[in-house]
Structure formats: C-alpha cells, structure tokens
C-alpha cells in the first residue's frame, strides 16, 4: 500500500467487505499500513532539499522525488536507450526503461518485506540508470575514453549531474531539487570512494536497489538472450540456478509444462528464488548484527542486503555465463562497436562545430567547458536520435 492511502482494515476472517461509511476527505496522510523498521530512512529525519521547499499536503518527500523523476525528460529518454539489444533490433526486448521498471518492482517487493522506506526505494530505482548514454555500457566506455583528459564519464556521476543540474523544469533552482537521501542513494561507485558499499550515508534502501538491479538484469538478459536465439536452452544446463528454477517450474506444473510456457515459468521462478534468498539472508544478518537503529547501521561495515553465500556463488556463475555468451557474443559486439563508432563520430563533429548542438550547449560550454557540454549532449541522446544524427551529419544510409 502506498504512503498516504487510507487504510481500511476488516475482520481477519472471511473476505474483505466495504466499510459502512468512508472517511471524509481530507484524510490525514499516514506513513504506511506497516510500521517502518527502526533502521529505515524516514522523511521526518531526512536532511531535506538543497533549496528548501514547503511540504506537500498529500504527497510525502520521497513520493515527490519519485514523481519528479518520472516527469523528467531524462527518464522518458530511457525508452529508446539500449539495455543489451540496440533499440531497433526488436520491439520485445528490454530497453533501459523496462529494465528500470523491473528493477523498481523487485526493489519495492524487498523494501516492503523488510519494512524499509518503499517510496525512497522507488525513487532511487527509477533514477538509478538515468545517467546512461546511448548504446548501453559500450556507449559509456566510448564516452569515458573521449573524456579521459576532461574529468571522465561515469553513468552514476552523470545521473547526479542530470538530477542536480541539467534537468531544467523549475524557475527557482537547477535540476529537480531532490531530497538528500535520494541523491545519496545514487552514489553507487563514486570515484573518490573505494568499494561499492562505502556510501557517505549508509542506507539499506540503497543496498536493496543495487541488488534488485542485479536480479533484474541477470533474469531479463537471460530471457532476452533466449528470445533472440543467441542463447539456447541446452547451453544452460550447467548453471545450478537455471537447473533449480527449471525443476521448480516443472514441479509446480505437475511436470506438464508446455514448451511455450517453460521459459517464462523458469524466469519467474529464478527471480522469486533470488528475492526469497535475499530476504532470508538479510533478515538473518540484521538479527545477527543486532541492528536496532539507523545510527547503529552506520557503524556496520559489511553489506547487509545480499544473497546467501551459496546462491551468490551460483548467481556469479550466471553473470559470468551471460558475459561470455551474450554480452560478448559477436552479434551483440558488432552492434555495440557500431554504437561506439557513432558516439565517437558525433562527439568529434560537435567539438569542431559546437553550434550544431544548439544554444543550450553553447551556453553551458561557457560554464563547464566545451568537452563537458558536448559530452552531456551526446550522453543525453537516445540510441534512436544518435543514429538519426549520425546519418544526418555523415549522409549514411545505414
Ligand atoms: Mg540498472
């Protein structure tokens, strides 16, 4: 149940039935139907926004963050950005947007079951890949290379740049003026901090999103890999996670699962298996560490939201399999090489003729330098727009 919704409870026995009279509006928003864990992030203890704003009468701070992210231009562009398969390869493959939505739903399931702040988890999830350029990780590597003498490029850092500076939707401040905790949750691999878990502020909500991201991409990349024919069922037999999920899917169907339902059933069981393992392992660790408070959480050095040792080993094996057989498959490589070539050509063409990027880029070049400003422009492009621009500038048909 979302924060702020009216909670109506019925007797435990029998089916839910409508109440005799509905409460009058306005109803005072309440935190949740569930009490948040004492180590969860709460709006009440939030460090707030950089530019102070008055509270909304209905929506809580992290709900507003989520809504601002959904209404941003950068979020809408995710629909034409590559996850693994380049956007024009087919309508049924995951894009950066559907990956983001799958991450969000897994993260929210985990957050709700762990009594963490679901609104914060949703906001971090929806923004977690907003800094990706066109053509997925290959595009990121191309930009990193082009920017190596000008401060580099990294998609998590770019997400913060978009949300704090580049999105222009409010006259009173740059960016979206999100809450401190939402921005903090996006600092996944800041270059100045060693290791993925050394966030300045420790929040289980951020750890939940990191793991949900991994569960989402391994399961849906496997699904898309099979759909594309680049991966085959018979290649997966050596993977313990696949074998166990397949056996469970067959067992639930009484061994009578028709071929066309097998793949979605196994993927469902795989996600469910990973999510249940995370919940079990995390609750155990919380109990073991006697975690009681948010300040207590800051003193714990080890990650708490994680898969159990055995399942993590199997999951790592699956990730290794995907890297070798899907991400490095000659077909995927060819597409991503073309994407990199497109990014390099556009970047260099705009450096020579920055007026082609428009007034906003020229203005920003005065503040941030030409390379950074062109990098922002190219990184903001969708695959579709980058290809279109490439054809326009270089007169190519394909
Ligand atoms: Mg992601």
PDB file of C-alpha atoms in Angstrom, residues 3 31-32 34-47 60 62 107 110-121 124 181-182 201-208 282-283 286 290-298 300 304-305:
ATOM      1  CA  UNK A   3       2.008   6.003   1.754  1.00  0.00           C
ATOM      2  CA  UNK A  31       3.179   6.836   6.930  1.00  0.00           C
ATOM      3  CA  UNK A  32       2.223   3.351   5.909  1.00  0.00           C
ATOM      4  CA  UNK A  34       3.195  -1.087   8.027  1.00  0.00           C
ATOM      5  CA  UNK A  35       5.411   0.385  10.672  1.00  0.00           C
ATOM      6  CA  UNK A  36       8.819   1.118   9.215  1.00  0.00           C
ATOM      7  CA  UNK A  37      11.806  -0.645  10.720  1.00  0.00           C
ATOM      8  CA  UNK A  38      13.727   1.449  13.233  1.00  0.00           C
ATOM      9  CA  UNK A  39      16.770   1.369  10.920  1.00  0.00           C
ATOM     10  CA  UNK A  40      14.803   2.549   7.868  1.00  0.00           C
ATOM     11  CA  UNK A  41      15.164   6.043   6.412  1.00  0.00           C
ATOM     12  CA  UNK A  42      12.228   8.265   7.336  1.00  0.00           C
ATOM     13  CA  UNK A  43      11.040  11.532   5.817  1.00  0.00           C
ATOM     14  CA  UNK A  44      10.968  13.000   9.292  1.00  0.00           C
ATOM     15  CA  UNK A  45      14.710  12.547   9.743  1.00  0.00           C
ATOM     16  CA  UNK A  46      15.547  13.498   6.147  1.00  0.00           C
ATOM     17  CA  UNK A  47      18.269  16.084   5.637  1.00  0.00           C
ATOM     18  CA  UNK A  60       5.479  12.802   1.177  1.00  0.00           C
ATOM     19  CA  UNK A  62      10.223  10.738  -1.376  1.00  0.00           C
ATOM     20  CA  UNK A 107      13.279  -3.405  -5.092  1.00  0.00           C
ATOM     21  CA  UNK A 110      12.212  -6.314  -0.993  1.00  0.00           C
ATOM     22  CA  UNK A 111      11.666  -2.944   0.709  1.00  0.00           C
ATOM     23  CA  UNK A 112       8.116  -3.749   1.749  1.00  0.00           C
ATOM     24  CA  UNK A 113       9.051  -7.160   3.106  1.00  0.00           C
ATOM     25  CA  UNK A 114      11.960  -5.665   5.067  1.00  0.00           C
ATOM     26  CA  UNK A 115       9.854  -2.728   6.357  1.00  0.00           C
ATOM     27  CA  UNK A 116      12.162  -0.246   4.664  1.00  0.00           C
ATOM     28  CA  UNK A 117      11.072   3.029   3.086  1.00  0.00           C
ATOM     29  CA  UNK A 118       9.382   1.880  -0.124  1.00  0.00           C
ATOM     30  CA  UNK A 119       8.944   5.396  -1.530  1.00  0.00           C
ATOM     31  CA  UNK A 120      12.656   6.110  -1.213  1.00  0.00           C
ATOM     32  CA  UNK A 121      13.493   2.742  -2.778  1.00  0.00           C
ATOM     33  CA  UNK A 124      16.276   5.595  -6.228  1.00  0.00           C
ATOM     34  CA  UNK A 181      18.728  10.698   0.690  1.00  0.00           C
ATOM     35  CA  UNK A 182      17.504  10.053  -2.872  1.00  0.00           C
ATOM     36  CA  UNK A 201      25.475   7.648   4.318  1.00  0.00           C
ATOM     37  CA  UNK A 202      24.631   4.010   4.880  1.00  0.00           C
ATOM     38  CA  UNK A 203      21.042   3.197   3.849  1.00  0.00           C
ATOM     39  CA  UNK A 204      19.576  -0.288   3.450  1.00  0.00           C
ATOM     40  CA  UNK A 205      17.193   1.273   0.898  1.00  0.00           C
ATOM     41  CA  UNK A 206      20.159   1.926  -1.425  1.00  0.00           C
ATOM     42  CA  UNK A 207      21.545  -1.579  -0.932  1.00  0.00           C
ATOM     43  CA  UNK A 208      18.137  -3.007  -1.831  1.00  0.00           C
ATOM     44  CA  UNK A 282      19.151 -10.084   5.075  1.00  0.00           C
ATOM     45  CA  UNK A 283      16.790 -10.712   7.988  1.00  0.00           C
ATOM     46  CA  UNK A 286      20.078  -7.973  10.739  1.00  0.00           C
ATOM     47  CA  UNK A 290      21.561  -6.933  16.464  1.00  0.00           C
ATOM     48  CA  UNK A 291      20.736  -3.974  14.259  1.00  0.00           C
ATOM     49  CA  UNK A 292      18.244  -1.693  16.022  1.00  0.00           C
ATOM     50  CA  UNK A 293      18.740   1.866  14.843  1.00  0.00           C
ATOM     51  CA  UNK A 294      19.732   3.964  11.836  1.00  0.00           C
ATOM     52  CA  UNK A 295      22.803   5.261  13.677  1.00  0.00           C
ATOM     53  CA  UNK A 296      23.704   1.647  14.537  1.00  0.00           C
ATOM     54  CA  UNK A 297      23.573   0.869  10.829  1.00  0.00           C
ATOM     55  CA  UNK A 298      26.251   3.492  10.135  1.00  0.00           C
ATOM     56  CA  UNK A 300      28.312  -1.784  10.414  1.00  0.00           C
ATOM     57  CA  UNK A 304      23.599  -6.477   4.889  1.00  0.00           C
ATOM     58  CA  UNK A 305      21.337  -6.809   1.858  1.00  0.00           C
TER      59      UNK A 305
END
